[in-house]
Tab-separated table of C-alpha atoms in Angstrom:
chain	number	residue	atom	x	y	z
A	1	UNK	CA	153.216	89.081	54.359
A	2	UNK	CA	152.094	93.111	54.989
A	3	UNK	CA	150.952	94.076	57.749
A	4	UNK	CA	147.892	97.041	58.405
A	5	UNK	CA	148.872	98.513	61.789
A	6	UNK	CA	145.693	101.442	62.007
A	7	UNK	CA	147.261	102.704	65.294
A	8	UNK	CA	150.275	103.945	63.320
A	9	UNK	CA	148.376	105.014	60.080
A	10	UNK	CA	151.059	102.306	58.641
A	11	UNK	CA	151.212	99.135	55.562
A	12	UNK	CA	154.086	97.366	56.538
A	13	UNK	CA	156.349	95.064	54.037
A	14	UNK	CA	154.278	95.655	50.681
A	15	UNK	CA	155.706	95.814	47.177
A	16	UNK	CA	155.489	99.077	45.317
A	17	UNK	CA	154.033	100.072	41.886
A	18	UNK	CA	154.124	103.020	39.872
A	19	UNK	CA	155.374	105.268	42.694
A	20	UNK	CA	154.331	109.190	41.624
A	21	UNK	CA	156.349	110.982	44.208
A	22	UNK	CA	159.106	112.946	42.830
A	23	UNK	CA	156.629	114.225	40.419
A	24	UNK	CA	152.712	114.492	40.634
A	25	UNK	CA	151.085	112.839	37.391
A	26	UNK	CA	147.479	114.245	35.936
A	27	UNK	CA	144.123	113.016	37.678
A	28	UNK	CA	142.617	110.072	35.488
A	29	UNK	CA	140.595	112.001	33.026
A	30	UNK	CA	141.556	115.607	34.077
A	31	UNK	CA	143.854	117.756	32.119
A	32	UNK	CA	144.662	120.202	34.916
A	33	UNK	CA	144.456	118.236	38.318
A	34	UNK	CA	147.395	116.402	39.598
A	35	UNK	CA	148.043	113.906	42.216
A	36	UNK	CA	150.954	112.119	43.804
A	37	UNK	CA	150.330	108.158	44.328
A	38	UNK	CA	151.811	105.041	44.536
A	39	UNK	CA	149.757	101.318	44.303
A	40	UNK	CA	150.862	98.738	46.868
A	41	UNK	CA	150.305	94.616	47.151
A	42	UNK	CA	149.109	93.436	49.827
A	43	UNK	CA	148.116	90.318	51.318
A	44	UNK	CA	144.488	88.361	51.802
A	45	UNK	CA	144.458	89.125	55.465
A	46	UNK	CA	145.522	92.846	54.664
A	47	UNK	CA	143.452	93.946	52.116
A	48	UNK	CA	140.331	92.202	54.297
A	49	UNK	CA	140.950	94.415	56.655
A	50	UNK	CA	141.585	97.428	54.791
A	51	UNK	CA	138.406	96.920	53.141
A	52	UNK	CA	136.500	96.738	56.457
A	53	UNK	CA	138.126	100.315	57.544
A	54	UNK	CA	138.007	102.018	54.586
A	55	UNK	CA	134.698	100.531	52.904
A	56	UNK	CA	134.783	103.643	49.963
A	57	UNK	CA	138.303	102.837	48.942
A	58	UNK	CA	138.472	99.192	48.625
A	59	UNK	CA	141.679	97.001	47.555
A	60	UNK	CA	141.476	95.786	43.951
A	61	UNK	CA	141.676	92.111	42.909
A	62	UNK	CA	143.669	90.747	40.142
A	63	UNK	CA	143.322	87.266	39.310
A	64	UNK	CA	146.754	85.558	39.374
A	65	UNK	CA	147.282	85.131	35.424
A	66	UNK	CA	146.770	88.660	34.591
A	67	UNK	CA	148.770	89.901	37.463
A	68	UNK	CA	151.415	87.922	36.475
A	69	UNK	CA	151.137	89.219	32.709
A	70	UNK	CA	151.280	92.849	34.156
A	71	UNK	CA	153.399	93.163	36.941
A	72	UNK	CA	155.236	89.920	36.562
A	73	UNK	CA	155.223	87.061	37.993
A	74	UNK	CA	157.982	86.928	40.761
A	75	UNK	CA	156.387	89.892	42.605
A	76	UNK	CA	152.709	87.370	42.857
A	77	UNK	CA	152.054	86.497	46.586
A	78	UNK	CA	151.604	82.753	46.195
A	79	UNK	CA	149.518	81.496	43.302
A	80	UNK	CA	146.166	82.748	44.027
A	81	UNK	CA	144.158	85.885	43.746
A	82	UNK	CA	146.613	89.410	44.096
A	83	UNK	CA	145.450	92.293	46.020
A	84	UNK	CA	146.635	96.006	44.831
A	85	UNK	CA	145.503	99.506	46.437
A	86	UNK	CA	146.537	102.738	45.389
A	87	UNK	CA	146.904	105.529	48.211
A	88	UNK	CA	146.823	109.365	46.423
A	89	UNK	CA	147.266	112.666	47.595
A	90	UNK	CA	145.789	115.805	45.153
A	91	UNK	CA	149.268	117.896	44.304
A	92	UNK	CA	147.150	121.263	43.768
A	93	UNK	CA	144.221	123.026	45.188
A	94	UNK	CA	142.176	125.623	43.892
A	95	UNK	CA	142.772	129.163	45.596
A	96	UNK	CA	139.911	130.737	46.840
A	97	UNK	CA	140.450	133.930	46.105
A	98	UNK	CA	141.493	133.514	42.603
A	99	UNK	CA	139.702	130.178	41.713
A	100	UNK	CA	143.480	129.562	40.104
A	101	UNK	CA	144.824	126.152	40.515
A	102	UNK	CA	148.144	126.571	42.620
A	103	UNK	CA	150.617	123.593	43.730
A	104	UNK	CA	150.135	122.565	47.277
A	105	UNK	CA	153.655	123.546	49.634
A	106	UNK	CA	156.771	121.011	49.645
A	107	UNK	CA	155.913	120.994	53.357
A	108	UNK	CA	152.514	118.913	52.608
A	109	UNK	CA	154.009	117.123	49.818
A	110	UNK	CA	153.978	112.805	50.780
A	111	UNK	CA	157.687	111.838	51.132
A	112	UNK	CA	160.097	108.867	50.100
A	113	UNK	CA	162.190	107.975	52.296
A	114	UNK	CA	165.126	105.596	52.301
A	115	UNK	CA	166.972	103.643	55.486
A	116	UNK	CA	170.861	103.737	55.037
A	117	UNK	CA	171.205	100.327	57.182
A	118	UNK	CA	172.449	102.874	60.321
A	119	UNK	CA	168.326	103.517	61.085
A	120	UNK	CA	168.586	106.849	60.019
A	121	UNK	CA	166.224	107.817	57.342
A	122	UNK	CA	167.300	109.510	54.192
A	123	UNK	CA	164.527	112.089	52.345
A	124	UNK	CA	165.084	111.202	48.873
A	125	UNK	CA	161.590	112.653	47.899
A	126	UNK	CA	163.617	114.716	44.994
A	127	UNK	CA	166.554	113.095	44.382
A	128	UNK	CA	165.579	109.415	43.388
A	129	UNK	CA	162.748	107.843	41.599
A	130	UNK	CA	161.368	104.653	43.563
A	131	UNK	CA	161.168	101.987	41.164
A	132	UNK	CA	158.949	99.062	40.763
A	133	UNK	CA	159.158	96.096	43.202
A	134	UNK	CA	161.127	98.220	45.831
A	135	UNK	CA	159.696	96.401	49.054
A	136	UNK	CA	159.129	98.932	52.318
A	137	UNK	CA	156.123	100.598	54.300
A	138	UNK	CA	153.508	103.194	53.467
A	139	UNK	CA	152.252	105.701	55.778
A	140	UNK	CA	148.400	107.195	55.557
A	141	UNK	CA	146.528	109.680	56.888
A	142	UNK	CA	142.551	109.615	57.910
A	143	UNK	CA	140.165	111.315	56.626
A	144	UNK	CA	136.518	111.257	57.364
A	145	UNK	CA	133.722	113.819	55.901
A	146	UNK	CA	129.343	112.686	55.570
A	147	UNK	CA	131.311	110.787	52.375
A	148	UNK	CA	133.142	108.272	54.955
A	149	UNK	CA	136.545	107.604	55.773
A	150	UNK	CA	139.369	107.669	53.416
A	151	UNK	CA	143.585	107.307	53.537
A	152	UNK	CA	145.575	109.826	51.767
A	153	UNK	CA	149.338	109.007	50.962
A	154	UNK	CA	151.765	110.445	53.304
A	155	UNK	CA	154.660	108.906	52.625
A	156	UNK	CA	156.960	105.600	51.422
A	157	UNK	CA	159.897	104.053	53.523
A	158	UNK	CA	161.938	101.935	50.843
């Protein structure tokens, strides 16, 4: 079962899809904007929540057959409706003095992160690609602008 802990900006024990960390993939429909993301399952009592914080960037909801026939069917929680959200961060920005687009620092960059069993945590960020079904937690930051309030990836704990 995850787990939403908002005091910590944390998803606890979800099951990663399509991680984009090591390297940023285009924006859907863009042929110049990038973005790092990854898409996480979550649980009923999980995404209800989420969707109560975050009310413009709402979990998605798979019925159970056509979850199964894309992700598979031993990653389904139970038999019932499956509940994915996708956390992004934009990988460039455009420069203000130049109005070129320019890739944002390594520094800002959201991290994977590996535990090596002795609680120490291992940056693997651009060493290993994450693959799908790796089970771990997913950190967030907050947003909020006259838009609402939105989570940005920060980084993924396998």
């Amino acid at each position: 079962m995850s787990n939403l802990n908002l005091e910590n900006n944390l998803i606890e024990n979800v099951t990663f899809f399509y991680p984009k960390i090591k390297q940023a993939a285009l924006k859907y429909q863009s042929q110049t904007d990038k973005e790092f993301s990854v898409t996480v399952q979550v649980d009923k009592a999980t995404k209800t929540l989420w969707n109560k914080t975050f009310q413009k960037q709402k979990c998605k909801e798979l019925e159970y057959d056509d979850f199964c026939e894309k992700y598979g069917v031993e990653y389904a929680i139970g038999n019932e409706e499956q509940y994915l959200l996708t956390l992004k961060k934009p990988a460039n920005y455009k420069d203000k003095e130049t109005g070129q687009l320019k890739d944002i620092p390594d520094a800002y960059r959201p991290r994977a992160l590996i535990d090596d069993g002795n609680g120490e945590l291992e940056d693997v960020t651009f060493t290993k690609l994450i693959g799908n079904g790796s089970k771990g937690v997913v950190q967030y930051e907050v947003n909020s602008n006259d838009y609402g309030t939105f989570a940005k990836l920060l980084a993924i704990r396998v």
